[in-house]
Each structure stands twice: as C-alpha cells, then as structure tokens.
Tab-separated table of C-alpha atoms in Angstrom:
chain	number	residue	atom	x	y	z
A	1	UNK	CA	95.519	19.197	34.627
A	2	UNK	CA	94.305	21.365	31.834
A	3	UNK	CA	91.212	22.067	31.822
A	4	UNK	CA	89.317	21.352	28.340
A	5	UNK	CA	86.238	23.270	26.982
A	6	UNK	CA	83.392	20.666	26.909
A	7	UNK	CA	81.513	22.631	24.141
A	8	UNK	CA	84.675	22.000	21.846
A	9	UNK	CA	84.464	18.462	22.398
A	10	UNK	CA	80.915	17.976	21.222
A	11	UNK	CA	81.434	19.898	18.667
A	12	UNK	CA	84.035	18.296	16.523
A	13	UNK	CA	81.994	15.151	15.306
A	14	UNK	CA	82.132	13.140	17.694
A	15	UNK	CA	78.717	12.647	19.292
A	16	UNK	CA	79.613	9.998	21.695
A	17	UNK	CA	80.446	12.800	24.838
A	18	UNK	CA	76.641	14.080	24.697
A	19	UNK	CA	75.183	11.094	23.847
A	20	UNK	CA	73.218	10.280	27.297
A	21	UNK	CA	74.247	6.299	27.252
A	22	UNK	CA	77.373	7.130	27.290
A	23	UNK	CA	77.697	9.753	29.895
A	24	UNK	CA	78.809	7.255	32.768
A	25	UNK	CA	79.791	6.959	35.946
A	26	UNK	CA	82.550	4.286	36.868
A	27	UNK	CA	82.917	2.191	40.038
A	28	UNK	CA	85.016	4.624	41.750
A	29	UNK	CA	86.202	7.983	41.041
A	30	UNK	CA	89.348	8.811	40.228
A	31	UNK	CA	89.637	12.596	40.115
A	32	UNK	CA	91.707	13.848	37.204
A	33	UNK	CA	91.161	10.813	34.842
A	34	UNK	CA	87.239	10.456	35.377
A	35	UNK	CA	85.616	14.357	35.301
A	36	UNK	CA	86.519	16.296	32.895
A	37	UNK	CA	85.685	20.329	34.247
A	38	UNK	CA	84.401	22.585	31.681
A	39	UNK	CA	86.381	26.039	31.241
A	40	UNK	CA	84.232	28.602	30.805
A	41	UNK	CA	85.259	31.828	29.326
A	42	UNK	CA	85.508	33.810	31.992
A	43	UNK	CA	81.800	35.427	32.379
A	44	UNK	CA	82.789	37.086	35.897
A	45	UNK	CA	80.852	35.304	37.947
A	46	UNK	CA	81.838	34.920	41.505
A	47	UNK	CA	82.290	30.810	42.018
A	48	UNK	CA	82.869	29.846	46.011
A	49	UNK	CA	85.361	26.811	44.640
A	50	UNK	CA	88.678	27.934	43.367
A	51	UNK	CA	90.043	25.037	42.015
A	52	UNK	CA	93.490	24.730	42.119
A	53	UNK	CA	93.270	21.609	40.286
A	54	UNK	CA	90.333	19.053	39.533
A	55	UNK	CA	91.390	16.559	41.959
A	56	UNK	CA	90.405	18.846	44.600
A	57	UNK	CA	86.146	18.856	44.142
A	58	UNK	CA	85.666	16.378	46.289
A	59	UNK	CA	88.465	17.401	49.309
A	60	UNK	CA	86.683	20.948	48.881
A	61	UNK	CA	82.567	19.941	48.624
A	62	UNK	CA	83.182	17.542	52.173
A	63	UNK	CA	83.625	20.882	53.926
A	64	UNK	CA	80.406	22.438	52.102
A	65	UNK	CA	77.347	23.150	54.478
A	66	UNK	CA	73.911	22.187	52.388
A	67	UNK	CA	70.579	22.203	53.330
A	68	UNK	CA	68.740	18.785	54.365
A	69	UNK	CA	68.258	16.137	51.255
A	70	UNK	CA	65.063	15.286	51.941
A	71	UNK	CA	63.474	19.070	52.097
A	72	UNK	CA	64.943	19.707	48.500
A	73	UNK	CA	63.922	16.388	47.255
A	74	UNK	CA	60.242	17.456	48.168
A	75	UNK	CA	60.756	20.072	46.604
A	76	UNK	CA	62.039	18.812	43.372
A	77	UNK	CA	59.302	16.475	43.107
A	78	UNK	CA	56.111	18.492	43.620
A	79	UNK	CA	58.028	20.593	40.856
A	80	UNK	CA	57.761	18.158	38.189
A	81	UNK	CA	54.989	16.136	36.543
A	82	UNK	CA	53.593	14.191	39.279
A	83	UNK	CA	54.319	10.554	37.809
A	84	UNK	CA	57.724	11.967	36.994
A	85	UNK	CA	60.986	10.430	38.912
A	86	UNK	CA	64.136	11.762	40.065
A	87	UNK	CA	67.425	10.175	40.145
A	88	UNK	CA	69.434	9.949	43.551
A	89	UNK	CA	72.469	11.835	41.711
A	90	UNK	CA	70.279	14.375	40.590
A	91	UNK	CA	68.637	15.154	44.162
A	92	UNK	CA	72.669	15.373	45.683
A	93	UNK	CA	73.322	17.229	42.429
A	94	UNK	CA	70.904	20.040	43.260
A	95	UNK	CA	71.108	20.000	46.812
A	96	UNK	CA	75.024	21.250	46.143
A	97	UNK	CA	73.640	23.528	43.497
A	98	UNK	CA	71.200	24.672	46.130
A	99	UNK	CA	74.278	26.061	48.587
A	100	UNK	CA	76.362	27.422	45.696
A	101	UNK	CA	73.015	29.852	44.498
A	102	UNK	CA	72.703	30.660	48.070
A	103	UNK	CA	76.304	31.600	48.297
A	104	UNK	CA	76.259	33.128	44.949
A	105	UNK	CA	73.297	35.521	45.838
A	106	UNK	CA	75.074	36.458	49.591
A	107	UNK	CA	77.939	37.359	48.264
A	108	UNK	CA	76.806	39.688	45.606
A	109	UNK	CA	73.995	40.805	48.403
A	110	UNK	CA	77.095	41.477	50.901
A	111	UNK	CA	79.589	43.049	48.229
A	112	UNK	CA	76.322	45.911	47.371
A	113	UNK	CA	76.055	46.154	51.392
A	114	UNK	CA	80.067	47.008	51.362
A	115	UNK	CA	80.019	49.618	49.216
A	116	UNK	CA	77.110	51.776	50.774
A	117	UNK	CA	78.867	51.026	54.204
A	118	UNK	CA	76.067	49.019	55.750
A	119	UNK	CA	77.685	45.836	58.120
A	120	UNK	CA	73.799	44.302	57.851
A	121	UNK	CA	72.810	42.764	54.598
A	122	UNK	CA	69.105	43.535	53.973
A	123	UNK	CA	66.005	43.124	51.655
A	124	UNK	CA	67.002	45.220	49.557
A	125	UNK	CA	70.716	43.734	49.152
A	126	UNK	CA	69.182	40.425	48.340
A	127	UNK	CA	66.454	41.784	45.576
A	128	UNK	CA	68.951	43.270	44.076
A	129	UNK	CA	71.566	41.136	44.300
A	130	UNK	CA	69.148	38.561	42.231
A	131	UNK	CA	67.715	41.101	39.464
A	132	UNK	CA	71.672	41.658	38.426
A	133	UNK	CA	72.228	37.886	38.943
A	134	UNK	CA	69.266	36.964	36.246
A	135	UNK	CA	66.850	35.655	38.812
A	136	UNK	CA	64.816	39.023	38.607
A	137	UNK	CA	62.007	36.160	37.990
A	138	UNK	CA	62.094	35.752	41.291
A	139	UNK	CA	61.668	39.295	42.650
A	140	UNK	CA	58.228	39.988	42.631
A	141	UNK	CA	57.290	36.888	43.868
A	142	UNK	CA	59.221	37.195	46.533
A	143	UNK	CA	58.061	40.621	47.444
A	144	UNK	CA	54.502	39.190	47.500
A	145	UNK	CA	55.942	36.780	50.055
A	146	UNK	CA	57.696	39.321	52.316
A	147	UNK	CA	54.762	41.253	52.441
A	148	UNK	CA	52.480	38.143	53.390
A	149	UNK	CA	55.245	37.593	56.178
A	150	UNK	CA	54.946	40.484	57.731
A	151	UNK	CA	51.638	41.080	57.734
A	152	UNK	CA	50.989	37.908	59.674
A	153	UNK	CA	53.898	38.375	62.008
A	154	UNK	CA	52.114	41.845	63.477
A	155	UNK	CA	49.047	39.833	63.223
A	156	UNK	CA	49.407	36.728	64.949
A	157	UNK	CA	51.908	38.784	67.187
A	158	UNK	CA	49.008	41.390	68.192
A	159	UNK	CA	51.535	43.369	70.645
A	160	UNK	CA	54.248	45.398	68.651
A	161	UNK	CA	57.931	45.486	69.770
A	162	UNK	CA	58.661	42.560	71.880
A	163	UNK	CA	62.205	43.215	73.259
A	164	UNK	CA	64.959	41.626	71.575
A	165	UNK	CA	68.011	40.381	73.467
A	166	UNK	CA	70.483	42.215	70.876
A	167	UNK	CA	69.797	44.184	67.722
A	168	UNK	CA	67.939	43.323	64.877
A	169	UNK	CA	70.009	42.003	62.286
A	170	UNK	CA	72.852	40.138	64.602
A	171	UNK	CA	72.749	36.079	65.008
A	172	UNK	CA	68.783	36.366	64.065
A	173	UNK	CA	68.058	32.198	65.363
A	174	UNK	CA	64.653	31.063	64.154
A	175	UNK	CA	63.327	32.163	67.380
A	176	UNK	CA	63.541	35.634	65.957
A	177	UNK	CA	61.246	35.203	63.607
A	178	UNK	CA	58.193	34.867	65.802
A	179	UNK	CA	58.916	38.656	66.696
A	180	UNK	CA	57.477	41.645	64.894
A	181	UNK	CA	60.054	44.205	63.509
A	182	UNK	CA	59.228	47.451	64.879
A	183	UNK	CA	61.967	49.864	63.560
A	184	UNK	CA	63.138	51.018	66.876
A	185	UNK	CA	63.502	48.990	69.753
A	186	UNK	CA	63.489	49.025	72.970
A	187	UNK	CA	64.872	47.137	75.469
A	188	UNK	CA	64.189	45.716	78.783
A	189	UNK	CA	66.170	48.338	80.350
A	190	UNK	CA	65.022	51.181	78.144
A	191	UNK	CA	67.705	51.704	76.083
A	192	UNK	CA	66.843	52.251	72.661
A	193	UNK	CA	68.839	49.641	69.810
A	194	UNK	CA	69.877	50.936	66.819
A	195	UNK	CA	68.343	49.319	64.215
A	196	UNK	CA	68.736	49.153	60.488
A	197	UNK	CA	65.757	50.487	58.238
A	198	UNK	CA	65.075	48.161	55.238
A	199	UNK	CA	62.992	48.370	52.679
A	200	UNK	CA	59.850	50.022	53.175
A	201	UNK	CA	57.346	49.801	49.712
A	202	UNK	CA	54.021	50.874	50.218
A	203	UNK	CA	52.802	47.626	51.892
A	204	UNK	CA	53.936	48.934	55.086
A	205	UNK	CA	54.944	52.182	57.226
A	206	UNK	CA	57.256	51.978	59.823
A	207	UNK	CA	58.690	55.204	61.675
A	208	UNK	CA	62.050	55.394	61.768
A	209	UNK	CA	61.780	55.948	64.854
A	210	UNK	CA	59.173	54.293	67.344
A	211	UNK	CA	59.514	54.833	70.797
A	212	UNK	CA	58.555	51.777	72.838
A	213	UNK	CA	57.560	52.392	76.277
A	214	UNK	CA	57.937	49.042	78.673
A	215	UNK	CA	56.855	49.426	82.188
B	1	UNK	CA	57.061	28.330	70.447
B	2	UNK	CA	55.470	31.426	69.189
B	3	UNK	CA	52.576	32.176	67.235
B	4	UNK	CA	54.311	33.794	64.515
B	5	UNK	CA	56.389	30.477	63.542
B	6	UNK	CA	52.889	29.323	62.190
B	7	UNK	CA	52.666	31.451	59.259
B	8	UNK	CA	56.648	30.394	58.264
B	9	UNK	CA	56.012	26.661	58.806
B	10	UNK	CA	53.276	26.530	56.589
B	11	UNK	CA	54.715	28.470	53.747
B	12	UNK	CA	58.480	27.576	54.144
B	13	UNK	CA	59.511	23.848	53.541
B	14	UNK	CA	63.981	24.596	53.841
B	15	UNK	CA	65.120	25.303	57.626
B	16	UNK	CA	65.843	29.100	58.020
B	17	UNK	CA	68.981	28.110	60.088
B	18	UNK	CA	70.800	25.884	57.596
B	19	UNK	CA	70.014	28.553	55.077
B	20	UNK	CA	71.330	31.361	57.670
B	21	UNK	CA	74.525	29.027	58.059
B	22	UNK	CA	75.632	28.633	54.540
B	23	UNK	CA	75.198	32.504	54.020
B	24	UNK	CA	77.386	33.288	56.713
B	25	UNK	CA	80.253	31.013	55.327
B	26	UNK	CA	80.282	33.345	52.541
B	27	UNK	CA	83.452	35.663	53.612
B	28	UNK	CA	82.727	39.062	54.632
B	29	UNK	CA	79.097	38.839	56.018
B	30	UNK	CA	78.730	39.992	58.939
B	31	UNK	CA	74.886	39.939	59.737
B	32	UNK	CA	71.974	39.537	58.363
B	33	UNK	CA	68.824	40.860	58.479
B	34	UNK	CA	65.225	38.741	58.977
B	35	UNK	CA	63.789	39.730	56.114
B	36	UNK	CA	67.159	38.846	53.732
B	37	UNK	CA	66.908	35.463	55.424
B	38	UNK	CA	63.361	34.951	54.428
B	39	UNK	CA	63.787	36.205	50.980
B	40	UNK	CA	66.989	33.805	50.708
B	41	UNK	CA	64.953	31.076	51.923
B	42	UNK	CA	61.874	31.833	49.908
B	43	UNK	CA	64.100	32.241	46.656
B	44	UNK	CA	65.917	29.123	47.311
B	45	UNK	CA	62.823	27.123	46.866
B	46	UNK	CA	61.859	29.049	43.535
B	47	UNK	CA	65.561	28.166	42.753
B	48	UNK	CA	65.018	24.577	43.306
B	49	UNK	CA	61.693	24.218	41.432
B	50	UNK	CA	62.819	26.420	38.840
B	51	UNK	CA	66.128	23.994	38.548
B	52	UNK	CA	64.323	21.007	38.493
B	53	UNK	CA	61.650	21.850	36.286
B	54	UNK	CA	63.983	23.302	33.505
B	55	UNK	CA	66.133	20.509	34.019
B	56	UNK	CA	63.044	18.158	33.649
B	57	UNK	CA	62.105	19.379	30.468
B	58	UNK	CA	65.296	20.700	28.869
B	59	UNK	CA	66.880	16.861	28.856
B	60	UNK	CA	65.687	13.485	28.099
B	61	UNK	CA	63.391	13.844	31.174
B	62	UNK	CA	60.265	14.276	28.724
B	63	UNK	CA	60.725	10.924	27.359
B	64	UNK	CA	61.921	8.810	29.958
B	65	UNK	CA	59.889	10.823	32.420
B	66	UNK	CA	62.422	11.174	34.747
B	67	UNK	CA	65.373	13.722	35.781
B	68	UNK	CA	68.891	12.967	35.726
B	69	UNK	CA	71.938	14.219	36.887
B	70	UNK	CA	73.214	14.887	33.160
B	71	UNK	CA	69.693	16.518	32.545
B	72	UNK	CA	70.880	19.199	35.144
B	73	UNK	CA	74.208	19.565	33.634
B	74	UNK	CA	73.142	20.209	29.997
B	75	UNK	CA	70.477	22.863	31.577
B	76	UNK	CA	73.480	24.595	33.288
B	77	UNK	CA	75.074	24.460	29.793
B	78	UNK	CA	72.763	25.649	28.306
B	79	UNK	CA	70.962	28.554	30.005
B	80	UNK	CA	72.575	31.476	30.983
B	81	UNK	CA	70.479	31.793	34.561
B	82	UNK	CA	72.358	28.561	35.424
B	83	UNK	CA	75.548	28.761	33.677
B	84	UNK	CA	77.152	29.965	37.772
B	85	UNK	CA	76.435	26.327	38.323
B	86	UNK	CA	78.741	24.178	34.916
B	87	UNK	CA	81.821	24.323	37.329
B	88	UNK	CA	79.833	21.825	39.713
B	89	UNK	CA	78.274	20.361	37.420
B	90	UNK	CA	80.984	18.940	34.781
B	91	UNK	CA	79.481	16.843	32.046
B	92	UNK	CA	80.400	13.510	32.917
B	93	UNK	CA	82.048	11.597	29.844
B	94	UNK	CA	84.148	8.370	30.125
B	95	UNK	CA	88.084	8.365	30.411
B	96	UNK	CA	88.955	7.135	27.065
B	97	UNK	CA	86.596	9.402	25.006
B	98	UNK	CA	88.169	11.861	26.766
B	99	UNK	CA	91.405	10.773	26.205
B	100	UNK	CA	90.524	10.190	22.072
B	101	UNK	CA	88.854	13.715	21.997
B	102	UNK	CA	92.457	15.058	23.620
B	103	UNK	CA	94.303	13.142	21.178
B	104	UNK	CA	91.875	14.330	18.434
B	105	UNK	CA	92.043	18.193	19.344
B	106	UNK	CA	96.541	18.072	19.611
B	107	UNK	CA	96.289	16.864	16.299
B	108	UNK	CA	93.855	19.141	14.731
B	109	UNK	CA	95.737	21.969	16.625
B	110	UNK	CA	99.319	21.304	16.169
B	111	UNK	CA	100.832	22.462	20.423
B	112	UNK	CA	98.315	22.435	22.900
C-alpha cells in the first residue's frame, strides 16, 4: 500500500477529508481500504511501530502494554472544562498515545544512558530525554515533584537506609518506593551495594558514599 | 504497606508498575532507576492533560463541548510536540474520498 500524505489531500480543494461529518468510521474495519496512514517527512523521530504495511496496526497494537482506561480517562476529564465530554474513541485513542510517549521518552532516556556507559536509566536520562523531545514544559514541574517525593519518603520513612534485597535501580516493584534512597547501601549481611548516583540539585545532599551500620 | 506509599497515592493517579512495564518493552533497557519511574509517571499525567486539553480546544471540542477522536488527530497534525503521535493517529476519511482524492492526485501528477 502506498502510503499518501494526508496534508496533500486537504489541500487540493477538496474539503470533504477534514470536514468533521465526514471523517467516519464504518461497521468494520478493513485495514488497507478504510485508514489511510499519513507519511510524514521523515522528522527522525523514533516510532515503536514499524509498519511494514497498514494492514498490520491492529496485529501490532494487540501486543501493546497500556496503562488502565479508566486512570487516563480521569485524567482526561478533570483536564477539560468540567461540563465538557469525552468520546469512548478518544479515551482508547489517548490511552495508546499514552504508551507510545512513554516509549518515546525511554528510549531516547536509554539511548543518552548508552552512550555515557550507564546500564541504569536515571533522572537525569529522563529530564533530558524530554527537554530534546519538546516536552521541556514538563521539566520543572516535574523537578518540583521529585523533590516533594523525596522529601516525604525520608520523612514519613524517619530511619534512613532500609536494606534492599538487590541494588537500587534493578526490578524496582512498587514496594520499593516506600524506601528512602540513601546513596550507599548496605545490606543485611554488610556488604555494601553499588549504587548509581543520580541527580543531586541543591534540594538534597547525599554522600556518595554513606556507610550504613546494621547490627 | 509502608508509610511512604502515602505520599505517591495521593499525588499519583497511573500505577507505577504498568508504567515500569511498558518502559521496559522498549529494547535495550535494562533497569531503571526510582526516581526515572516517578518522573515517567508524573510526566505521563502532564502528557495526558496536556493531550487532552490541546486536543479539547484545538478541534471542534469548543463548540460541541466535547473531545473527539479526530480532535486528537488534527492536534497531532498540527503541533509539533505531538506530531511523534500522526502515525497512530491517521486521520480517518471514508474509502471512496480516498479513492477520488487518489484518482484526483494520478491525474494531476501524471505516474505516481
């Protein structure tokens, strides 16, 4: 199937593909005759799908992992006016948009991590994975957050360097998160963990290396 | 569970795990660190407002007060934060007008 530049189409008179009421969706879909994919001059971006042809989206998106419908719905709707409504394609829509900028940010996170020969993607990798993506909106924000985190991790945790069963950084479960992140830990049986240093902004000193002593 | 998972459940509504899974499908990622997981997480809700509320107001949400899937697709179109996103979300037009605009752009073009 060749794929046909969408912005070409609208632009050559004919109104009818960007008219809203006529943007449609049939009874069933039938892959190369129904969407038409939009070539984009190539721009460089990284896109998780290579499609070998267009028949393949939906073979491919079954496989996709995506985060629950009804937490990005919520989401979506305390973003917009409060009396305003969402269609059910849009929610699906996002939620797959949702795993591709996820994807999109990891992979440009894990490609910076690479080249300075780290094997754990930090912070930093992510920050600056999403000022070069165009989301630099986001970064300060999110700095803010990360700070608020950790502040109330030491707090509510009172007791510094709980041991970990492996080193920070590895198959972190949501259990982690309830520990502190001392930068040098220590284990049960008092060996020491090597343990990546991430970002450190003023918000917060941490040693780079804290001896722990468990008795 | 622990006292620290009160500060994240109040002020994260996606579950770090999904998020966690999804990054590790990404090929060569090996491990991540806590606070790249928050900051994915965290930034994935941003996304999702951000989306939404561009979308919202970008299309014909304004009028009919509501947001559509083609409001999201012109939004990707049209601004470059989003434009990682057209190839998932192709303008949806009907068969034959995209047949006639096929037929239309051979003939304007001579060999396609």
């Amino acid at each position: 199937i060749n794929l046909i530049c969408i912005n070409r189409l609208s632009m050559d008179g004919d109104s009818s593909t960007t008219d809203a009421s006529q943007l449609g969706i049939t009874g069933e879909y039938m892959p190369s005759s129904h969407y038409v994919l939009q070539s984009q001059d190539d721009d460089g971006e990284e896109n998780l799908n290579d499609h070998e042809d267009g028949g393949i989206k939906e073979n491919y998106r079954e496989q996709d992992i995506y985060l629950p419908i009804a937490n990005v719905a919520r989401i979506m709707k305390n973003a917009v006016p409060q009396t305003g409504k969402i269609a059910k394609d849009a929610k699906e829509c996002v939620q797959e948009c949702v795993s591709e900028f996820i994807s999109f940010i990891t992979s440009e996170a894990s490609e910076r991590c690479h080249q300075e020969k780290r094997k754990t993607i930090n912070g930093e990798d992510i920050l600056f994975a999403m000022s070069t993506l165009g989301f630099d909106m986001y970064v300060d924000p999110l700095k803010l957050y990360l700070q608020k985190f950790r502040e109330a991790m030491k707090g509510e945790k009172g007791m510094p360097g709980v041991a970990v069963g492996e080193s920070l950084g590895e198959e972190l479960t949501d259990d982690s998160f309830t520990n502190p992140l001392p930068a040098g830990i220590i284990t049960a049986d008092g060996q020491q963990q090597n343990v990546m240093v991430y970002t450190t902004t003023s918000y917060q000193q941490i040693p780079t290396v804290q001896q722990i002593q468990f008795s | 569970m622990q006292n620290g998972v009160n500060f994240t459940k109040k002020n994260i509504s996606l579950p770090i795990s999904r998020v966690r899974l999804i990054m590790k499908s990404s090929p060569d990622v090996s491990s991540i660190n806590q606070d790249a997981l928050f900051l994915t997480t965290k930034a994935t809700e941003l996304f999702v407002q951000h989306l939404a509320l561009s979308s919202f107001n970008n299309g014909s949400g304004k009028e009919t007060n509501s947001l559509s899937y083609s409001d999201l697709a012109t939004t990707a179109e049209e601004t470059e934060t989003f434009h990682f996103l057209t190839d998932i979300l192709p303008k949806k037009i009907l068969a034959r007008d995209y047949l006639k605009s096929l037929e239309q752009m051979q003939e304007e073009e001579g060999d396609f």
